[in-house]
Coordinates of C-alpha atoms and ligand atoms in Angstrom, one line a residue:
X1 CA 49.4 -64.3 -59.3
X2 CA 45.7 -63.7 -58.3
X3 CA 43.9 -60.9 -60.1
X4 CA 44.1 -57.6 -58.3
X5 CA 41.1 -55.5 -58.2
X6 CA 41.5 -51.8 -59.3
X7 CA 39.3 -49.8 -56.6
X8 CA 40.5 -49.4 -53.1
X9 CA 37.3 -50.7 -51.6
X10 CA 37.5 -54.0 -53.8
X11 CA 41.3 -54.2 -52.9
X12 CA 40.4 -54.1 -49.3
X13 CA 37.6 -56.7 -49.5
X14 CA 39.9 -59.3 -51.4
X15 CA 42.8 -58.8 -49.0
X16 CA 40.5 -59.2 -46.0
X17 CA 39.0 -62.3 -47.4
X18 CA 42.3 -63.8 -48.3
X19 CA 41.5 -64.0 -52.2
X20 CA 44.7 -61.9 -52.9
X21 CA 47.5 -61.0 -50.3
X22 CA 48.5 -57.4 -49.5
X23 CA 51.9 -58.5 -50.8
X24 CA 50.7 -59.3 -54.2
X25 CA 48.6 -56.2 -54.3
X26 CA 51.7 -54.1 -53.5
X27 CA 54.1 -56.0 -55.7
X28 CA 51.7 -55.2 -58.7
X29 CA 51.7 -51.6 -57.9
X30 CA 55.4 -51.4 -57.5
X31 CA 55.8 -53.1 -60.7
X32 CA 53.5 -50.3 -62.3
X33 CA 55.9 -47.6 -60.5
X34 CA 59.0 -49.4 -61.7
X35 CA 57.6 -49.3 -65.4
X36 CA 56.7 -45.5 -65.6
X37 CA 57.9 -43.6 -62.6
X38 CA 61.0 -42.5 -64.7
X39 CA 58.9 -40.7 -67.0
X40 CA 56.3 -39.6 -64.6
X41 CA 58.2 -38.5 -61.5
X42 CA 55.1 -38.6 -59.1
X43 CA 57.3 -39.5 -56.2
X44 CA 60.1 -37.9 -54.2
X45 CA 60.5 -41.1 -52.5
X46 CA 59.2 -44.7 -52.9
X47 CA 59.3 -46.5 -49.6
X48 CA 59.2 -50.1 -51.1
X49 CA 61.0 -51.9 -48.2
X50 CA 58.8 -50.2 -45.4
X51 CA 55.6 -51.1 -47.6
X52 CA 56.6 -54.6 -48.0
X53 CA 56.9 -55.1 -44.3
X54 CA 53.6 -53.4 -43.7
X55 CA 52.0 -55.5 -46.3
X56 CA 53.3 -58.7 -44.8
X57 CA 52.0 -57.7 -41.5
X58 CA 48.5 -57.3 -42.9
X59 CA 48.9 -60.7 -44.4
X60 CA 49.7 -62.2 -41.2
X61 CA 46.8 -60.7 -39.5
X62 CA 44.4 -62.0 -42.3
X63 CA 45.9 -65.5 -41.6
X64 CA 45.6 -65.2 -38.1
X65 CA 42.0 -64.3 -38.3
X66 CA 42.7 -60.7 -36.7
X67 CA 40.4 -57.8 -37.8
X68 CA 41.8 -55.8 -40.6
X69 CA 40.5 -52.2 -41.5
X70 CA 38.6 -50.8 -44.4
X71 CA 41.9 -50.2 -46.4
X72 CA 43.3 -53.6 -45.7
X73 CA 46.3 -53.8 -48.1
X74 CA 45.3 -50.9 -50.1
X75 CA 48.6 -48.8 -51.4
X76 CA 48.2 -45.4 -50.8
X77 CA 50.6 -42.3 -52.0
X78 CA 50.9 -39.4 -49.8
X79 CA 51.9 -35.9 -50.5
X80 CA 55.3 -35.0 -49.3
X81 CA 54.1 -32.2 -46.9
X82 CA 52.6 -34.9 -44.7
X83 CA 54.8 -36.0 -41.8
X84 CA 55.8 -39.6 -41.7
X85 CA 57.8 -40.7 -38.7
X86 CA 61.4 -41.6 -39.6
X87 CA 60.8 -41.2 -43.4
X88 CA 62.1 -37.9 -45.4
X89 CA 59.6 -35.3 -45.6
X90 CA 60.7 -32.5 -47.7
X91 CA 57.8 -30.3 -49.1
X92 CA 59.7 -30.4 -52.3
X93 CA 62.1 -27.9 -50.8
X94 CA 65.7 -27.6 -50.6
X95 CA 65.4 -26.3 -47.1
X96 CA 64.0 -29.3 -45.6
X97 CA 65.9 -31.9 -47.8
X98 CA 67.0 -34.8 -45.4
X99 CA 64.6 -33.9 -42.6
X100 CA 62.9 -36.9 -40.9
X101 CA 59.9 -36.0 -38.8
X102 CA 59.8 -37.6 -35.3
X103 CA 56.1 -38.2 -35.6
X104 CA 53.4 -39.2 -38.0
X105 CA 50.6 -36.9 -39.2
X106 CA 47.3 -37.8 -37.7
X107 CA 46.0 -38.8 -41.2
X108 CA 49.1 -41.1 -41.5
X109 CA 48.2 -42.9 -38.2
X110 CA 44.5 -43.3 -39.5
X111 CA 45.8 -44.9 -42.7
X112 CA 47.7 -47.3 -40.8
X113 CA 45.0 -48.0 -38.4
X114 CA 42.7 -48.9 -41.5
X115 CA 45.3 -51.2 -42.9
X116 CA 46.6 -49.0 -45.6
X117 CA 50.2 -49.6 -46.9
X118 CA 51.9 -46.2 -47.8
X119 CA 54.0 -46.6 -50.8
X120 CA 55.7 -43.1 -51.0
X121 CA 55.9 -39.5 -50.7
X122 CA 54.8 -37.6 -53.7
X123 CA 55.9 -34.5 -55.4
X124 CA 54.5 -31.1 -55.0
X125 CA 55.0 -27.4 -55.7
X126 CA 57.4 -26.4 -53.1
X127 CA 55.5 -25.8 -49.8
X128 CA 52.3 -26.4 -51.8
X129 CA 52.5 -23.1 -53.4
X130 CA 51.5 -23.5 -57.1
X131 CA 49.2 -24.9 -59.6
X132 CA 51.4 -27.2 -61.8
X133 CA 54.0 -28.8 -59.6
X134 CA 56.6 -26.9 -61.7
X135 CA 57.6 -25.2 -58.6
X136 CA 59.1 -28.5 -57.0
X137 CA 62.8 -28.1 -56.0
X138 CA 63.2 -31.7 -57.2
X139 CA 61.9 -31.4 -61.0
X140 CA 58.4 -31.4 -62.2
X141 CA 55.8 -34.2 -62.4
X142 CA 54.4 -35.2 -65.9
X143 CA 50.7 -35.6 -66.6
X144 CA 50.2 -39.4 -67.0
X145 CA 47.7 -38.8 -69.8
X146 CA 49.9 -36.4 -71.9
X147 CA 53.5 -36.3 -70.6
X148 CA 53.9 -33.1 -72.5
X149 CA 51.6 -31.4 -70.1
X150 CA 51.6 -30.5 -66.3
X151 CA 49.5 -32.6 -63.8
X152 CA 48.1 -29.6 -62.0
X153 CA 49.4 -28.7 -58.7
X154 CA 50.2 -28.3 -56.0
X155 CA 49.4 -32.0 -55.3
X156 CA 50.3 -32.8 -58.8
X157 CA 52.4 -36.0 -57.7
X158 CA 49.5 -37.5 -55.7
X159 CA 47.1 -36.7 -58.7
X160 CA 49.6 -38.5 -61.2
X161 CA 50.2 -41.4 -59.0
X162 CA 46.5 -42.2 -59.0
X163 CA 46.2 -41.4 -62.7
X164 CA 49.2 -43.6 -63.6
X165 CA 48.0 -46.4 -61.5
X166 CA 50.7 -46.3 -59.1
X167 CA 48.3 -46.4 -56.2
X168 CA 44.5 -46.6 -56.4
X169 CA 44.1 -43.7 -53.9
X170 CA 46.3 -41.0 -52.6
X171 CA 46.2 -38.0 -50.3
X172 CA 46.9 -34.5 -50.9
X173 CA 46.2 -31.0 -49.4
X174 CA 44.1 -28.2 -50.5
X175 CA 44.7 -24.5 -49.5
X176 CA 43.3 -22.9 -52.6
X177 CA 42.4 -25.9 -54.9
X178 CA 45.5 -28.1 -54.6
X179 CA 43.4 -31.4 -54.6
X180 CA 40.5 -30.5 -56.9
X181 CA 42.6 -28.8 -59.6
X182 CA 45.2 -31.5 -60.2
X183 CA 42.3 -34.2 -60.1
X184 CA 40.6 -32.3 -62.8
X185 CA 43.7 -32.1 -64.9
X186 CA 44.5 -35.7 -64.4
X187 CA 40.8 -36.9 -65.0
X188 CA 40.3 -38.4 -61.5
X189 CA 38.2 -37.5 -58.4
X190 CA 39.5 -35.2 -55.7
X191 CA 37.8 -34.1 -52.5
X192 CA 38.6 -31.2 -50.3
X193 CA 36.5 -31.8 -47.0
X194 CA 34.9 -29.2 -44.7
X195 CA 37.7 -27.1 -42.7
X196 CA 38.0 -28.9 -39.4
X197 CA 36.9 -32.3 -40.5
X198 CA 40.3 -33.8 -41.1
X199 CA 43.1 -33.1 -38.7
X200 CA 45.9 -31.1 -39.9
X201 CA 48.3 -32.3 -37.2
X202 CA 51.4 -33.2 -39.0
X203 CA 50.7 -31.3 -42.2
X204 CA 53.4 -28.9 -42.8
X205 CA 51.5 -25.7 -42.7
X206 CA 51.2 -23.3 -45.6
X207 CA 48.1 -21.1 -44.8
X208 CA 46.5 -22.5 -41.6
X209 CA 43.3 -21.1 -41.9
X210 CA 42.9 -22.6 -45.5
X211 CA 44.7 -25.9 -45.5
X212 CA 42.7 -29.2 -45.5
X213 CA 43.8 -32.6 -46.3
X214 CA 41.9 -34.8 -48.7
X215 CA 41.8 -37.9 -51.2
X216 CA 42.4 -38.6 -54.6
X217 CA 40.7 -41.6 -56.1
X218 CA 39.6 -43.0 -59.5
X219 CA 36.0 -43.4 -58.2
X220 CA 33.6 -41.3 -56.1
X221 CA 32.9 -44.3 -53.9
X222 CA 36.8 -44.7 -53.0
X223 CA 37.0 -40.9 -52.4
X224 CA 34.1 -41.5 -49.8
X225 CA 35.9 -44.3 -48.2
X226 CA 39.2 -42.5 -47.8
X227 CA 37.4 -39.4 -46.5
X228 CA 35.7 -41.5 -43.8
X229 CA 38.8 -43.0 -42.7
X230 CA 40.9 -39.7 -42.2
X231 CA 38.0 -37.6 -40.8
X232 CA 36.9 -37.3 -37.3
X233 CA 38.0 -35.3 -34.2
X234 CA 41.6 -35.2 -33.2
X235 CA 42.8 -33.5 -30.0
X236 CA 46.2 -32.7 -31.4
X237 CA 44.6 -30.0 -34.0
X238 CA 42.8 -27.3 -32.1
X239 CA 40.6 -26.5 -35.2
X240 CA 39.4 -30.1 -35.4
X241 CA 35.6 -30.2 -35.2
X242 CA 34.3 -32.3 -32.2
X243 CA 32.6 -34.9 -34.3
X244 CA 32.8 -38.5 -35.2
X245 CA 34.4 -39.5 -38.6
X246 CA 32.0 -38.8 -41.4
X247 CA 29.5 -41.6 -43.1
X248 CA 29.5 -40.9 -46.8
X249 CA 29.6 -44.0 -48.7
X250 CA 25.7 -44.5 -48.7
X251 CA 25.3 -41.1 -50.3
X252 CA 27.3 -41.9 -53.3
X253 CA 24.5 -44.0 -54.9
X254 CA 21.5 -42.2 -53.5
X255 CA 20.8 -40.2 -56.4
X256 CA 19.9 -36.4 -56.8
X257 CA 16.1 -36.7 -57.2
X258 CA 14.5 -33.7 -55.6
X259 CA 17.9 -32.1 -55.0
X260 CA 18.3 -28.2 -55.7
X261 CA 21.5 -27.4 -57.5
X262 CA 22.8 -24.1 -58.1
X263 CA 24.2 -22.4 -61.3
X264 CA 26.1 -19.2 -60.5
X265 CA 24.9 -16.5 -62.9
X266 CA 27.8 -14.2 -62.2
X267 CA 30.6 -16.6 -62.1
X268 CA 33.8 -14.9 -63.1
X269 CA 34.3 -15.8 -66.8
X270 CA 37.4 -16.9 -68.9
X271 CA 36.7 -20.7 -69.0
X272 CA 37.5 -22.4 -72.1
X273 CA 34.6 -23.1 -74.3
X274 CA 35.0 -27.0 -74.0
X275 CA 34.8 -26.4 -70.1
X276 CA 31.9 -24.2 -70.3
X277 CA 30.3 -27.1 -72.7
X278 CA 31.1 -29.7 -70.0
X279 CA 29.4 -27.6 -67.2
X280 CA 26.3 -27.3 -69.2
X281 CA 26.2 -31.1 -70.0
X282 CA 26.5 -31.7 -66.1
X283 CA 23.7 -29.5 -65.3
X284 CA 21.6 -31.3 -68.1
X285 CA 22.6 -34.6 -66.6
X286 CA 21.5 -33.8 -63.1
X287 CA 18.4 -32.3 -64.3
X288 CA 17.6 -35.6 -66.1
X289 CA 18.3 -37.5 -62.8
X290 CA 15.6 -35.4 -61.0
X291 CA 17.4 -32.4 -59.7
X292 CA 16.2 -28.9 -60.0
X293 CA 18.7 -26.4 -61.3
X294 CA 18.2 -23.0 -59.6
X295 CA 20.1 -19.7 -60.6
X296 CA 22.1 -18.2 -57.7
X297 CA 24.4 -15.2 -57.4
X298 CA 27.7 -15.0 -55.7
X299 CA 28.8 -11.2 -56.2
X300 CA 31.7 -11.3 -54.1
X301 CA 33.5 -14.1 -55.9
X302 CA 35.3 -11.8 -58.2
X303 CA 37.2 -10.5 -55.2
X304 CA 38.2 -14.1 -53.9
X305 CA 41.5 -14.4 -55.9
X306 CA 42.7 -11.2 -54.6
X307 CA 41.7 -11.8 -50.9
X308 CA 43.4 -15.1 -51.3
X309 CA 46.7 -14.1 -52.7
X310 CA 46.9 -11.6 -49.6
X311 CA 45.7 -14.1 -46.7
X312 CA 47.6 -17.0 -48.0
X313 CA 50.9 -15.3 -48.1
X314 CA 50.4 -13.5 -45.0
X315 CA 49.7 -17.0 -43.2
X316 CA 52.8 -18.4 -45.1
X317 CA 55.1 -15.6 -44.2
X318 CA 54.5 -16.4 -40.6
X319 CA 54.4 -20.3 -40.9
X320 CA 57.6 -20.4 -42.9
X321 CA 59.6 -18.3 -40.6
X322 CA 60.3 -21.4 -38.5
X323 CA 62.6 -22.6 -41.6
X324 CA 65.9 -20.8 -40.3
X325 CA 68.6 -23.2 -40.6
X326 CA 68.8 -23.5 -36.7
X327 CA 67.0 -26.6 -35.8
X328 CA 66.4 -28.7 -39.0
X329 CA 67.1 -28.9 -42.6
X330 CA 69.6 -26.8 -44.6
X331 CA 72.2 -24.5 -43.0
X332 CA 74.3 -22.1 -45.0
X333 CA 77.0 -20.9 -42.7
X334 CA 77.7 -17.1 -42.4
X335 CA 79.5 -14.8 -40.1
X336 CA 76.6 -14.2 -37.6
X337 CA 73.2 -15.5 -37.0
X338 CA 71.4 -13.0 -38.9
X339 CA 73.5 -13.5 -41.8
X340 CA 73.0 -17.4 -41.5
X341 CA 69.2 -16.9 -41.4
X342 CA 69.3 -14.9 -44.7
X343 CA 71.8 -17.1 -46.5
X344 CA 70.0 -20.2 -45.5
X345 CA 66.6 -18.9 -46.6
X346 CA 67.9 -17.4 -49.9
X347 CA 69.5 -20.6 -50.7
X348 CA 66.7 -23.1 -49.4
X349 CA 63.5 -21.4 -50.6
X350 CA 62.7 -21.2 -54.5
X351 CA 61.4 -18.2 -56.4
X352 CA 57.7 -18.7 -55.7
X353 CA 58.1 -19.4 -52.1
X354 CA 60.3 -16.1 -51.5
X355 CA 57.7 -14.2 -53.6
X356 CA 55.0 -15.3 -51.2
X357 CA 56.9 -14.5 -48.1
X358 CA 57.8 -11.1 -49.3
X359 CA 54.0 -10.4 -50.3
X360 CA 52.9 -11.6 -47.2
X361 CA 55.4 -9.9 -45.0
X362 CA 54.3 -6.6 -47.0
X363 CA 50.6 -7.3 -46.4
X364 CA 51.2 -7.5 -42.6
X365 CA 53.5 -4.7 -42.2
X366 CA 52.6 -1.6 -40.1
X367 CA 50.7 0.9 -42.3
X368 CA 49.6 -1.6 -44.7
X369 CA 47.9 -4.2 -42.6
X370 CA 44.4 -2.7 -42.6
X371 CA 44.7 -1.7 -46.3
X372 CA 45.7 -5.1 -47.3
X373 CA 45.2 -8.0 -44.7
X374 CA 42.4 -6.4 -43.0
X375 CA 40.6 -5.8 -46.2
X376 CA 41.1 -9.4 -47.4
X377 CA 39.7 -10.6 -44.3
X378 CA 36.4 -8.4 -45.0
X379 CA 36.2 -10.0 -48.3
X380 CA 36.4 -13.4 -47.0
X381 CA 33.4 -12.4 -44.7
X382 CA 31.5 -11.3 -47.8
X383 CA 32.0 -14.5 -49.7
X384 CA 30.9 -16.6 -46.8
X385 CA 27.7 -14.3 -46.7
X386 CA 27.2 -14.9 -50.4
X387 CA 27.3 -18.6 -50.0
X388 CA 25.1 -18.5 -47.0
X389 CA 22.5 -16.7 -49.1
X390 CA 22.9 -19.1 -51.9
X391 CA 22.6 -22.2 -49.6
X392 CA 19.4 -20.9 -48.2
X393 CA 18.1 -21.8 -51.7
X394 CA 20.1 -24.7 -53.0
X395 CA 21.6 -28.0 -51.6
X396 CA 24.9 -27.8 -53.8
X397 CA 26.4 -25.6 -56.4
X398 CA 28.2 -26.7 -59.8
X399 CA 30.9 -24.9 -61.3
X400 CA 34.1 -25.9 -63.4
X401 CA 37.0 -27.0 -61.3
X402 CA 39.5 -25.2 -63.6
X403 CA 38.8 -22.6 -66.3
X404 CA 41.6 -24.6 -68.3
X405 CA 42.6 -28.1 -69.1
X406 CA 46.3 -29.3 -68.2
X407 CA 48.5 -27.0 -69.9
X408 CA 51.9 -27.6 -71.4
X409 CA 55.1 -27.1 -69.2
X410 CA 56.5 -23.6 -69.3
X411 CA 53.1 -22.2 -70.6
X412 CA 52.2 -20.2 -67.4
X413 CA 55.6 -20.6 -65.4
X414 CA 56.9 -17.2 -66.2
X415 CA 53.5 -15.4 -65.6
X416 CA 52.4 -15.6 -62.0
X417 CA 49.2 -14.1 -62.7
X418 CA 48.0 -16.3 -65.3
X419 CA 49.2 -19.4 -63.0
X420 CA 47.0 -17.9 -60.1
X421 CA 44.1 -17.7 -62.3
X422 CA 43.9 -21.3 -62.5
X423 CA 42.5 -21.3 -59.1
X424 CA 39.6 -18.9 -59.6
X425 CA 36.9 -21.4 -59.1
X426 CA 38.3 -23.4 -56.4
X427 CA 39.7 -20.5 -53.9
X428 CA 36.3 -19.3 -52.6
X429 CA 35.5 -22.7 -51.0
X430 CA 38.6 -22.3 -49.0
X431 CA 38.1 -18.8 -47.9
X432 CA 34.5 -20.0 -46.9
X433 CA 35.8 -23.4 -45.1
X434 CA 33.3 -25.5 -47.2
X435 CA 33.9 -28.8 -48.8
X436 CA 34.2 -29.3 -52.5
X437 CA 34.9 -32.0 -55.0
X438 CA 36.1 -32.4 -58.6
X439 CA 34.5 -35.2 -60.6
X440 CA 35.8 -36.0 -64.1
X441 CA 33.2 -35.0 -66.7
X442 CA 33.9 -34.9 -70.3
X443 CA 36.7 -34.0 -72.4
X444 CA 38.2 -30.6 -73.3
X445 CA 40.6 -29.0 -75.4
X446 CA 43.4 -31.4 -76.7
X447 CA 41.6 -34.4 -75.6
X448 CA 42.4 -33.7 -72.1
X449 CA 39.9 -34.3 -69.3
X450 CA 37.5 -31.6 -67.7
X451 CA 36.7 -31.6 -64.0
X452 CA 33.3 -30.4 -62.7
X453 CA 33.3 -29.0 -59.1
X454 CA 30.6 -29.8 -56.7
X455 CA 30.4 -27.3 -53.8
X456 CA 28.2 -27.8 -50.6
X457 CA 27.9 -25.7 -47.4
X458 CA 29.9 -26.7 -44.4
X459 CA 29.4 -30.3 -43.3
X460 CA 27.4 -30.8 -46.5
X461 CA 29.5 -33.6 -47.5
X462 CA 26.6 -36.3 -47.9
X463 CA 24.8 -33.8 -50.5
X464 CA 28.0 -33.2 -52.4
X465 CA 28.7 -37.1 -52.5
X466 CA 25.1 -37.5 -53.8
X467 CA 25.8 -35.2 -56.7
X468 CA 29.4 -36.4 -57.2
X469 CA 28.1 -39.9 -57.5
X470 CA 25.3 -38.8 -60.0
X471 CA 27.9 -37.0 -62.0
X472 CA 30.0 -40.0 -62.3
X473 CA 27.3 -42.3 -63.2
X474 CA 26.3 -40.1 -66.1
X475 CA 29.8 -39.3 -67.1
X476 CA 30.4 -43.0 -67.3
X477 CA 27.2 -43.5 -69.4
X478 CA 28.1 -40.8 -71.8
X479 CA 31.5 -42.2 -72.4
Ligands
LIG1 N1 47.6 -22.6 -56.4 C1 47.3 -22.1 -55.2 C2 48.4 -21.6 -54.5 O1 49.4 -21.5 -55.2 C3 46.6 -23.3 -54.2 C4 47.8 -24.1 -53.7 C5 47.1 -25.1 -52.6 O2 45.9 -25.2 -52.5 N2 48.0 -25.6 -51.9 O3 48.5 -21.1 -53.4

């Protein structure tokens, strides 16, 4: 069998030129899945036969000289909250078990259009609510770097799939950090694009004003490639920005000479010392590469977590009202319709989802709306204002992605607050709608990887990828 390259871009080139077949690429990745999936549990479903048929189709196109896309023959794992036509989409919830959507999410259509081969649906915290993938109704995913530890979450399956070599790239969704935080914990790259640049059509909604789909990859260049493929206007998403797909790959190697990079002087504390040290090393490497480090203040950031845990549950309580046992998924029979709703939702939703629905319903209820939800929206505005002030002085901002490296199973599962604190650095960007990415940089406690987060203003992806590329280059040099 011909040697299969490791990056998505190199695979696509090799397949397009006929040096390897899409089928060979796929079989190699399916063999990797066979070897380790029993231990990792990255997937809810591996769609090997559908993938084989698609790979053979790509190879037929190559043989016939028909044009193939920028992801020709690239295996991609997708989070199981992205709708795939005729293929079970569960959100790792009992309530959706067995549901086969009648349509594809726009990102799935775009992957197919680019020649990608979808290999399966990855595990997540139920309805993307969580930071460790322990909230899945189908069992936790293990971190491929240390299987006694969590992969992060909620897109833990997508992160683990890439870290384990099951696919070179994958897709996740990020409402408060669910791409960046597991990327950091699994030692790979994860990107949350600007709100509105990637269509949410066919993403099962958690908190619609915060949700955004994005890629996981081993390299910053592959993350840029995937973001290019999935971005761009979609008439099926009313919040989609009327702009063509982004152009990002050229920025990755452009360097940071002359860029101004923000250091947040009033960042809420609590990061592990090794994480703080990695952040300092990241600043030093960017300075050495010609960037200027500028102090900025983001005083409202300390309220971000509280605001998020009102806004996200409020939106979730409304979005999840549709899972009622009437049309699709689980139904638990009872004497009348109301009792059926109650019994279905009590049996179908796990503890964390029920907690969020109750929190959100409370925050939106008459008499509390202004005090909780209304106030949280005001904090959201203050955070956006803080960022706007900072970005008048800097091109990008650097923080840790997560205050902690990957923790052990059960370590935080019984304490929702300590789990919520994992997202303290990722949540502000979602509230502002800005892009952010996590790049592996150095090693923390227990030999686990640390992720450094690059933040940029809305539509500032090119600046973000310049910084991400520079961090990757110097992290590689240091290792
Ligand atoms: N961990 C956060 C939460 O539980 C973020 C999840 C996400 O981004 N989907 O809500």
